[in-house]
Amino acid sequence: MQTINWYPGHMTKAKRELAEDLKLIDVVVEIVDARAPLACRNPDFEELFKNKIRVMLLNKSDLSSPSVNREWIRYFQKQGISVMELVSIGSGARKSAVSFIEKAGEPVLKKYRDKGISKTLRAMVVGIPNVGKSTFINKLAGMNRAQVGDRPGVTRGRQWVKISPYLELMDTPGLLWAKLEDQQSAKHIAYIGSIRDDILNVEEIAGMLLCDLYGICHDELIKRYPKLVNVDDRESAESMLEGVCRSRGFILSGGVPDTERAARIVLDEFRAGKIAKVALERPEVSCEEQDR
Ligand SMILES: Nc1nc2c(ncn2[C@@H]2O[C@H](COP(=O)(O)OP(=O)(O)OP(=O)(O)O)[C@@H](O)[C@H]2O)c(=O)[nH]1
Ligand SMILES: [Mg+2]
């Protein structure tokens, strides 16, 4: 796999600004994509937010497997992380998300209350690009205050959004980290659309995604792209992509498969949950827990 040079210049500035704003913040709300929560965890956040109250939202849970979502909730809770499953699009879960953040900030509010001061809770919403930070903020605001888009790097500057007289949220640009060592995480981050496709080899990424999905949700994959049953080598990214071309009739003159078109379609369909609602990652559970 090509080494992904994924760290756009604007993120250095964004990270610096985020550090500067921390003094204004009571709670840090980290949003991860439920399909790949580990890959979404920015290692820089540990140091950056070490003195802050932190909570986690497992967003886009509608695009993943309900049972794996529950496994992730248990996994993070066991680590002492306060976490909630979430779908930021559509209506619903607004109240529970607001009270989840307010509950996390209660120790801060109490300190002020004890001094007779009523304080607005200020939370910073952070995460890697495209996980739904701005969509979440709009949901809580009950209107479109923050700009959203189905591609990474939509939010470029920070923005305060008032949710109620008692709660304000800061939208922040998606942040990646400079040195990507784990290629498995890199793949997942590319699959979920957190790295700009124009700096990726989309055919390679989509081909690898097909190979991975063949192992995770074989039946749904074949249903969507039926000609994949005829592919001999299902570990070959190229052959899998050609199988999609044959399934959809993406054949150029001379019988050449249009693998670039197939790659874009596969990535779009996966990201929209059209192939299957599946988790790319599962928590490692001990044998003892599995038996229960
Ligand atoms: N299915 C589904 N889609 C979601 C959910 N939350 C957000 N999205 C979609 O994900 C895409 C990215 O949403 P944004 O809110 O712009 O993501 P962001 O984290 O602010 O991205 P950056 O500003 O680029 O860092 C949009 O197309 C949203 O509609 C969710 O819970 N479920
Ligand atoms: Mg945004």
Tab-separated table of C-alpha atoms and ligand atoms in Angstrom:
chain	number	residue	atom	x	y	z
A	1	MET	CA	0.000	0.000	0.000
A	2	GLN	CA	1.224	3.489	-0.759
A	3	THR	CA	2.329	5.443	2.286
A	4	ILE	CA	-0.319	8.038	2.872
A	5	ASN	CA	1.016	11.570	3.229
A	6	TRP	CA	-2.070	12.735	4.962
A	7	TYR	CA	-1.314	15.679	7.159
A	8	PRO	CA	-2.603	18.850	5.562
A	9	GLY	CA	-0.760	22.029	6.525
A	10	HIS	CA	-3.766	23.792	8.016
A	11	MET	CA	-3.971	21.220	10.804
A	12	THR	CA	-0.786	22.435	12.506
A	13	LYS	CA	-2.395	25.840	12.907
A	14	ALA	CA	-5.723	24.308	13.921
A	15	LYS	CA	-4.041	22.231	16.631
A	16	ARG	CA	-2.240	25.289	17.998
A	17	GLU	CA	-5.478	27.262	18.117
A	18	LEU	CA	-7.245	24.413	19.848
A	19	ALA	CA	-4.556	24.352	22.554
A	20	GLU	CA	-4.933	28.116	23.023
A	21	ASP	CA	-8.710	27.818	23.424
A	22	LEU	CA	-8.485	25.140	26.075
A	23	LYS	CA	-8.509	27.687	28.881
A	24	LEU	CA	-12.059	28.617	27.863
A	25	ILE	CA	-13.284	25.028	27.932
A	26	ASP	CA	-14.917	22.941	30.679
A	27	VAL	CA	-15.491	19.677	28.810
A	28	VAL	CA	-13.950	18.050	25.721
A	29	VAL	CA	-16.389	16.027	23.603
A	30	GLU	CA	-14.510	13.610	21.332
A	31	ILE	CA	-16.500	12.260	18.394
A	32	VAL	CA	-15.486	8.977	16.778
A	33	ASP	CA	-17.006	6.991	13.933
A	34	ALA	CA	-18.707	3.867	15.314
A	35	ARG	CA	-17.365	1.790	12.409
A	36	ALA	CA	-13.733	2.444	13.355
A	37	PRO	CA	-13.508	4.002	16.820
A	38	LEU	CA	-9.889	3.058	17.508
A	39	ALA	CA	-8.585	4.384	14.207
A	40	CYS	CA	-10.392	7.670	14.950
A	41	ARG	CA	-8.594	8.267	18.222
A	42	ASN	CA	-6.034	10.974	17.663
A	43	PRO	CA	-2.979	10.113	19.827
A	44	ASP	CA	-2.219	13.844	20.247
A	45	PHE	CA	-5.447	14.271	22.254
A	46	GLU	CA	-4.065	12.378	25.257
A	47	GLU	CA	-1.453	15.051	25.972
A	48	LEU	CA	-3.511	17.970	24.697
A	49	PHE	CA	-6.560	17.292	26.888
A	50	LYS	CA	-4.896	15.627	29.858
A	51	ASN	CA	-6.266	18.121	32.376
A	52	LYS	CA	-9.789	18.276	30.990
A	53	ILE	CA	-13.024	16.409	31.616
A	54	ARG	CA	-13.475	14.229	28.525
A	55	VAL	CA	-16.402	12.315	27.076
A	56	MET	CA	-16.789	10.304	23.880
A	57	LEU	CA	-19.596	10.007	21.351
A	58	LEU	CA	-19.821	6.929	19.134
A	59	ASN	CA	-21.366	8.705	16.161
A	60	LYS	CA	-22.758	7.329	12.876
A	61	SER	CA	-23.885	4.318	14.876
A	62	ASP	CA	-26.669	3.896	12.291
A	63	LEU	CA	-23.954	2.888	9.790
A	64	SER	CA	-22.522	0.164	11.995
A	65	SER	CA	-23.662	-3.056	13.600
A	66	PRO	CA	-25.906	-2.533	16.665
A	67	SER	CA	-24.304	-5.437	18.540
A	68	VAL	CA	-20.766	-4.163	17.855
A	69	ASN	CA	-21.844	-0.680	18.955
A	70	ARG	CA	-22.852	-2.186	22.288
A	71	GLU	CA	-19.517	-3.988	22.518
A	72	TRP	CA	-17.691	-0.700	21.991
A	73	ILE	CA	-19.750	1.042	24.658
A	74	ARG	CA	-18.824	-1.695	27.158
A	75	TYR	CA	-15.195	-1.604	26.041
A	76	PHE	CA	-14.769	2.137	26.569
A	77	GLN	CA	-16.797	2.185	29.789
A	78	LYS	CA	-14.483	-0.489	31.173
A	79	GLN	CA	-11.613	1.912	30.525
A	80	GLY	CA	-13.406	4.525	32.586
A	81	ILE	CA	-14.403	6.573	29.531
A	82	SER	CA	-17.822	8.154	29.594
A	83	VAL	CA	-19.358	7.253	26.220
A	84	MET	CA	-22.683	7.465	24.411
A	85	GLU	CA	-23.924	5.935	21.153
A	86	LEU	CA	-25.282	8.481	18.715
A	87	VAL	CA	-26.860	9.203	15.341
A	88	SER	CA	-26.358	12.878	14.520
A	89	ILE	CA	-28.478	13.009	11.382
A	90	GLY	CA	-32.251	13.184	11.701
A	91	SER	CA	-34.189	14.082	14.794
A	92	GLY	CA	-34.021	12.389	18.159
A	93	ALA	CA	-31.477	11.919	20.956
A	94	ARG	CA	-31.044	15.684	21.295
A	95	LYS	CA	-32.108	15.812	24.924
A	96	SER	CA	-30.091	12.793	25.971
A	97	ALA	CA	-26.970	14.164	24.260
A	98	VAL	CA	-27.382	17.540	26.009
A	99	SER	CA	-27.812	15.925	29.417
A	100	PHE	CA	-24.853	13.611	28.739
A	101	ILE	CA	-22.579	16.639	28.269
A	102	GLU	CA	-24.147	18.578	31.145
A	103	LYS	CA	-23.686	15.623	33.462
A	104	ALA	CA	-20.008	15.408	32.513
A	105	GLY	CA	-19.588	19.117	33.316
A	106	GLU	CA	-21.463	18.944	36.618
A	107	PRO	CA	-18.302	19.025	38.824
A	108	VAL	CA	-17.291	22.332	37.189
A	109	LEU	CA	-20.788	23.800	37.478
A	110	LYS	CA	-20.992	22.763	41.122
A	111	LYS	CA	-17.752	24.567	41.956
A	112	TYR	CA	-19.226	27.775	40.558
A	113	ARG	CA	-22.640	27.169	42.179
A	114	ASP	CA	-20.929	26.813	45.541
A	115	LYS	CA	-19.554	30.322	45.001
A	116	GLY	CA	-23.013	31.545	44.071
A	117	ILE	CA	-22.169	31.928	40.380
A	118	SER	CA	-24.331	30.446	37.650
A	119	LYS	CA	-22.070	29.444	34.793
A	120	THR	CA	-22.633	28.468	31.159
A	121	LEU	CA	-20.974	25.143	30.441
A	122	ARG	CA	-18.515	25.356	27.535
A	123	ALA	CA	-17.647	22.216	25.601
A	124	MET	CA	-15.244	21.767	22.711
A	125	VAL	CA	-16.224	19.208	20.068
A	126	VAL	CA	-13.156	17.486	18.626
A	127	GLY	CA	-12.287	14.541	16.403
A	128	ILE	CA	-10.733	13.552	13.112
A	129	PRO	CA	-12.261	14.974	9.895
A	130	ASN	CA	-15.708	13.905	8.664
A	131	VAL	CA	-16.881	12.059	11.800
A	132	GLY	CA	-19.890	14.375	12.188
A	133	LYS	CA	-18.765	17.074	14.646
A	134	SER	CA	-20.601	19.902	12.911
A	135	THR	CA	-23.684	17.759	12.229
A	136	PHE	CA	-23.814	16.911	15.935
A	137	ILE	CA	-23.602	20.584	16.906
A	138	ASN	CA	-26.405	21.466	14.473
A	139	LYS	CA	-28.527	18.710	15.938
A	140	LEU	CA	-28.121	20.109	19.441
A	141	ALA	CA	-28.673	23.673	18.240
A	142	GLY	CA	-31.859	22.543	16.472
A	143	MET	CA	-30.775	24.426	13.334
A	144	ASN	CA	-27.956	24.600	10.816
A	145	ARG	CA	-25.409	26.797	12.494
A	146	ALA	CA	-22.228	24.976	11.484
A	147	GLN	CA	-21.273	24.089	7.920
A	148	VAL	CA	-21.351	20.356	7.143
A	149	GLY	CA	-20.380	18.247	4.125
A	150	ASP	CA	-19.796	14.649	3.104
A	151	ARG	CA	-16.049	15.164	2.721
A	152	PRO	CA	-13.200	15.883	5.155
A	153	GLY	CA	-11.921	19.368	5.943
A	154	VAL	CA	-15.249	21.222	5.777
A	155	THR	CA	-14.802	23.107	9.060
A	156	ARG	CA	-11.705	25.308	8.809
A	157	GLY	CA	-11.989	27.587	11.835
A	158	ARG	CA	-13.439	27.286	15.304
A	159	GLN	CA	-16.955	28.515	15.968
A	160	TRP	CA	-19.045	28.869	19.120
A	161	VAL	CA	-22.660	27.732	18.918
A	162	LYS	CA	-25.093	28.484	21.719
A	163	ILE	CA	-27.245	25.464	22.522
A	164	SER	CA	-29.113	26.902	25.545
A	165	PRO	CA	-28.498	29.548	28.197
A	166	TYR	CA	-26.547	26.850	30.042
A	167	LEU	CA	-24.548	25.213	27.262
A	168	GLU	CA	-22.259	26.403	24.460
A	169	LEU	CA	-20.375	24.164	22.045
A	170	MET	CA	-17.285	24.982	20.039
A	171	ASP	CA	-17.004	23.416	16.593
A	172	THR	CA	-13.415	22.698	15.566
A	173	PRO	CA	-11.696	21.563	12.363
A	174	GLY	CA	-11.069	17.816	12.103
A	175	LEU	CA	-7.565	16.983	13.259
A	176	LEU	CA	-5.259	14.200	12.153
A	177	TRP	CA	-1.786	13.601	13.519
A	178	ALA	CA	1.511	14.089	11.778
A	179	LYS	CA	3.023	10.628	11.893
A	180	LEU	CA	0.882	7.741	10.818
A	181	GLU	CA	2.464	4.492	11.857
A	182	ASP	CA	-0.403	2.006	11.902
A	183	GLN	CA	-1.339	1.169	8.306
A	184	GLN	CA	-4.450	-0.703	9.412
A	185	SER	CA	-5.811	2.455	11.052
A	186	ALA	CA	-4.766	4.461	7.997
A	187	LYS	CA	-6.867	2.188	5.796
A	188	HIS	CA	-9.904	2.545	8.051
A	189	ILE	CA	-9.576	6.310	8.173
A	190	ALA	CA	-9.406	6.366	4.380
A	191	TYR	CA	-12.431	4.055	4.038
A	192	ILE	CA	-14.629	6.256	6.245
A	193	GLY	CA	-13.688	9.368	4.278
A	194	SER	CA	-11.535	11.192	6.813
A	195	ILE	CA	-8.626	11.653	4.396
A	196	ARG	CA	-9.154	13.642	1.226
A	197	ASP	CA	-9.638	11.235	-1.683
A	198	ASP	CA	-7.566	13.450	-3.967
A	199	ILE	CA	-4.401	12.616	-2.043
A	200	LEU	CA	-5.220	8.890	-2.087
A	201	ASN	CA	-4.961	6.206	-4.702
A	202	VAL	CA	-8.726	5.615	-4.705
A	203	GLU	CA	-8.486	2.411	-6.731
A	204	GLU	CA	-6.074	0.892	-4.256
A	205	ILE	CA	-8.170	2.004	-1.262
A	206	ALA	CA	-11.484	0.814	-2.748
A	207	GLY	CA	-9.927	-2.513	-3.801
A	208	MET	CA	-8.594	-3.100	-0.296
A	209	LEU	CA	-11.979	-2.152	1.154
A	210	LEU	CA	-13.643	-4.784	-1.036
A	211	CYS	CA	-11.171	-7.438	0.158
A	212	ASP	CA	-11.807	-6.468	3.789
A	213	LEU	CA	-15.593	-6.385	3.349
A	214	TYR	CA	-15.489	-9.817	1.743
A	215	GLY	CA	-14.273	-11.100	5.093
A	216	ILE	CA	-16.688	-9.013	7.191
A	217	CYS	CA	-19.995	-9.129	5.287
A	218	HIS	CA	-19.615	-11.540	2.399
A	219	ASP	CA	-23.344	-11.981	1.681
A	220	GLU	CA	-24.236	-8.292	1.556
A	221	LEU	CA	-21.220	-7.562	-0.623
A	222	ILE	CA	-22.167	-10.218	-3.181
A	223	LYS	CA	-25.759	-9.006	-3.151
A	224	ARG	CA	-24.616	-5.504	-4.057
A	225	TYR	CA	-21.983	-6.566	-6.617
A	226	PRO	CA	-23.107	-10.038	-7.803
A	227	LYS	CA	-20.207	-10.669	-10.211
A	228	LEU	CA	-17.823	-10.775	-7.247
A	229	VAL	CA	-18.785	-14.469	-6.886
A	230	ASN	CA	-16.786	-15.171	-10.036
A	231	VAL	CA	-13.596	-13.521	-8.774
A	232	ASP	CA	-10.946	-16.211	-8.229
A	233	ASP	CA	-8.538	-14.269	-6.037
A	234	ARG	CA	-10.546	-12.420	-3.408
A	235	GLU	CA	-7.390	-11.117	-1.825
A	236	SER	CA	-6.478	-9.236	-4.959
A	237	ALA	CA	-7.707	-5.642	-4.711
A	238	GLU	CA	-7.484	-5.274	-8.482
A	239	SER	CA	-9.523	-8.406	-9.251
A	240	MET	CA	-12.200	-7.382	-6.752
A	241	LEU	CA	-12.498	-3.945	-8.336
A	242	GLU	CA	-12.795	-5.547	-11.763
A	243	GLY	CA	-15.581	-7.716	-10.334
A	244	VAL	CA	-17.455	-4.525	-9.398
A	245	CYS	CA	-16.916	-3.202	-12.951
A	246	ARG	CA	-18.489	-6.365	-14.378
A	247	SER	CA	-21.363	-6.194	-11.862
A	248	ARG	CA	-22.216	-2.630	-12.892
A	249	GLY	CA	-21.280	-2.737	-16.581
A	250	PHE	CA	-18.426	-0.242	-16.092
A	251	ILE	CA	-16.538	-1.403	-19.177
A	252	LEU	CA	-14.721	1.022	-21.481
A	253	SER	CA	-14.210	0.558	-25.210
A	254	GLY	CA	-11.961	-2.409	-25.918
A	255	GLY	CA	-13.417	-4.223	-22.923
A	256	VAL	CA	-11.205	-2.408	-20.407
A	257	PRO	CA	-12.797	-2.244	-16.925
A	258	ASP	CA	-13.333	1.329	-15.682
A	259	THR	CA	-11.771	0.678	-12.291
A	260	GLU	CA	-11.571	4.343	-11.341
A	261	ARG	CA	-15.329	4.753	-11.703
A	262	ALA	CA	-15.917	1.530	-9.772
A	263	ALA	CA	-13.574	2.699	-6.994
A	264	ARG	CA	-15.447	5.969	-6.489
A	265	ILE	CA	-18.790	4.166	-6.453
A	266	VAL	CA	-17.600	1.571	-3.928
A	267	LEU	CA	-16.254	4.245	-1.567
A	268	ASP	CA	-19.420	6.360	-1.883
A	269	GLU	CA	-21.693	3.394	-1.304
A	270	PHE	CA	-19.732	2.121	1.669
A	271	ARG	CA	-19.594	5.553	3.298
A	272	ALA	CA	-23.344	5.974	2.877
A	273	GLY	CA	-23.972	2.554	4.451
A	274	LYS	CA	-25.416	1.151	1.217
A	275	ILE	CA	-23.235	-1.969	1.053
A	276	ALA	CA	-23.859	-3.020	4.643
A	277	LYS	CA	-24.122	-1.565	8.106
A	278	VAL	CA	-20.919	-3.006	9.458
A	279	ALA	CA	-18.097	-2.321	11.852
A	280	LEU	CA	-14.573	-2.325	10.474
A	281	GLU	CA	-13.204	-2.755	13.973
A	282	ARG	CA	-14.340	-4.767	16.969
A	283	PRO	CA	-13.013	-4.574	20.480
A	284	GLU	CA	-10.805	-7.451	21.480
A	285	VAL	CA	-12.744	-9.478	24.006
A	286	SER	CA	-11.196	-12.062	26.245
A	287	CYS	CA	-12.286	-15.718	25.829
A	288	GLU	CA	-13.926	-15.499	29.258
A	289	GLU	CA	-16.141	-12.629	28.153
A	290	GLN	CA	-16.979	-14.301	24.837
A	291	ASP	CA	-18.280	-17.366	26.680
A	292	ARG	CA	-20.752	-15.293	28.666
B	1	LIG	N1	-25.420	8.266	8.550
B	1	LIG	C1	-24.917	9.254	9.303
B	1	LIG	N2	-24.267	10.287	8.718
B	1	LIG	C2	-23.783	11.263	9.517
B	1	LIG	C3	-23.939	11.243	10.916
B	1	LIG	N3	-23.335	12.343	11.444
B	1	LIG	C4	-22.837	13.019	10.377
B	1	LIG	N4	-23.102	12.376	9.223
B	1	LIG	C5	-22.682	12.781	7.870
B	1	LIG	O1	-21.263	12.811	7.845
B	1	LIG	C6	-20.789	13.825	6.954
B	1	LIG	C7	-19.763	14.681	7.667
B	1	LIG	O2	-20.395	15.480	8.633
B	1	LIG	P1	-19.749	16.800	9.239
B	1	LIG	O3	-20.608	17.190	10.395
B	1	LIG	O4	-19.471	17.812	8.197
B	1	LIG	O5	-18.362	16.214	9.789
B	1	LIG	P2	-17.210	17.003	10.590
B	1	LIG	O6	-16.688	16.058	11.628
B	1	LIG	O7	-17.690	18.307	11.067
B	1	LIG	O8	-16.112	17.153	9.449
B	1	LIG	P3	-14.911	18.263	9.303
B	1	LIG	O9	-15.479	19.610	9.534
B	1	LIG	O10	-14.474	18.072	7.899
B	1	LIG	O11	-13.855	17.865	10.269
B	1	LIG	C8	-22.031	14.584	6.469
B	1	LIG	O12	-22.369	14.090	5.200
B	1	LIG	C9	-23.101	14.200	7.509
B	1	LIG	O13	-24.418	14.203	6.984
B	1	LIG	C10	-24.632	10.136	11.524
B	1	LIG	O14	-24.805	10.010	12.731
B	1	LIG	N5	-25.098	9.173	10.648
B	2	MG	MG	-17.094	20.197	10.609
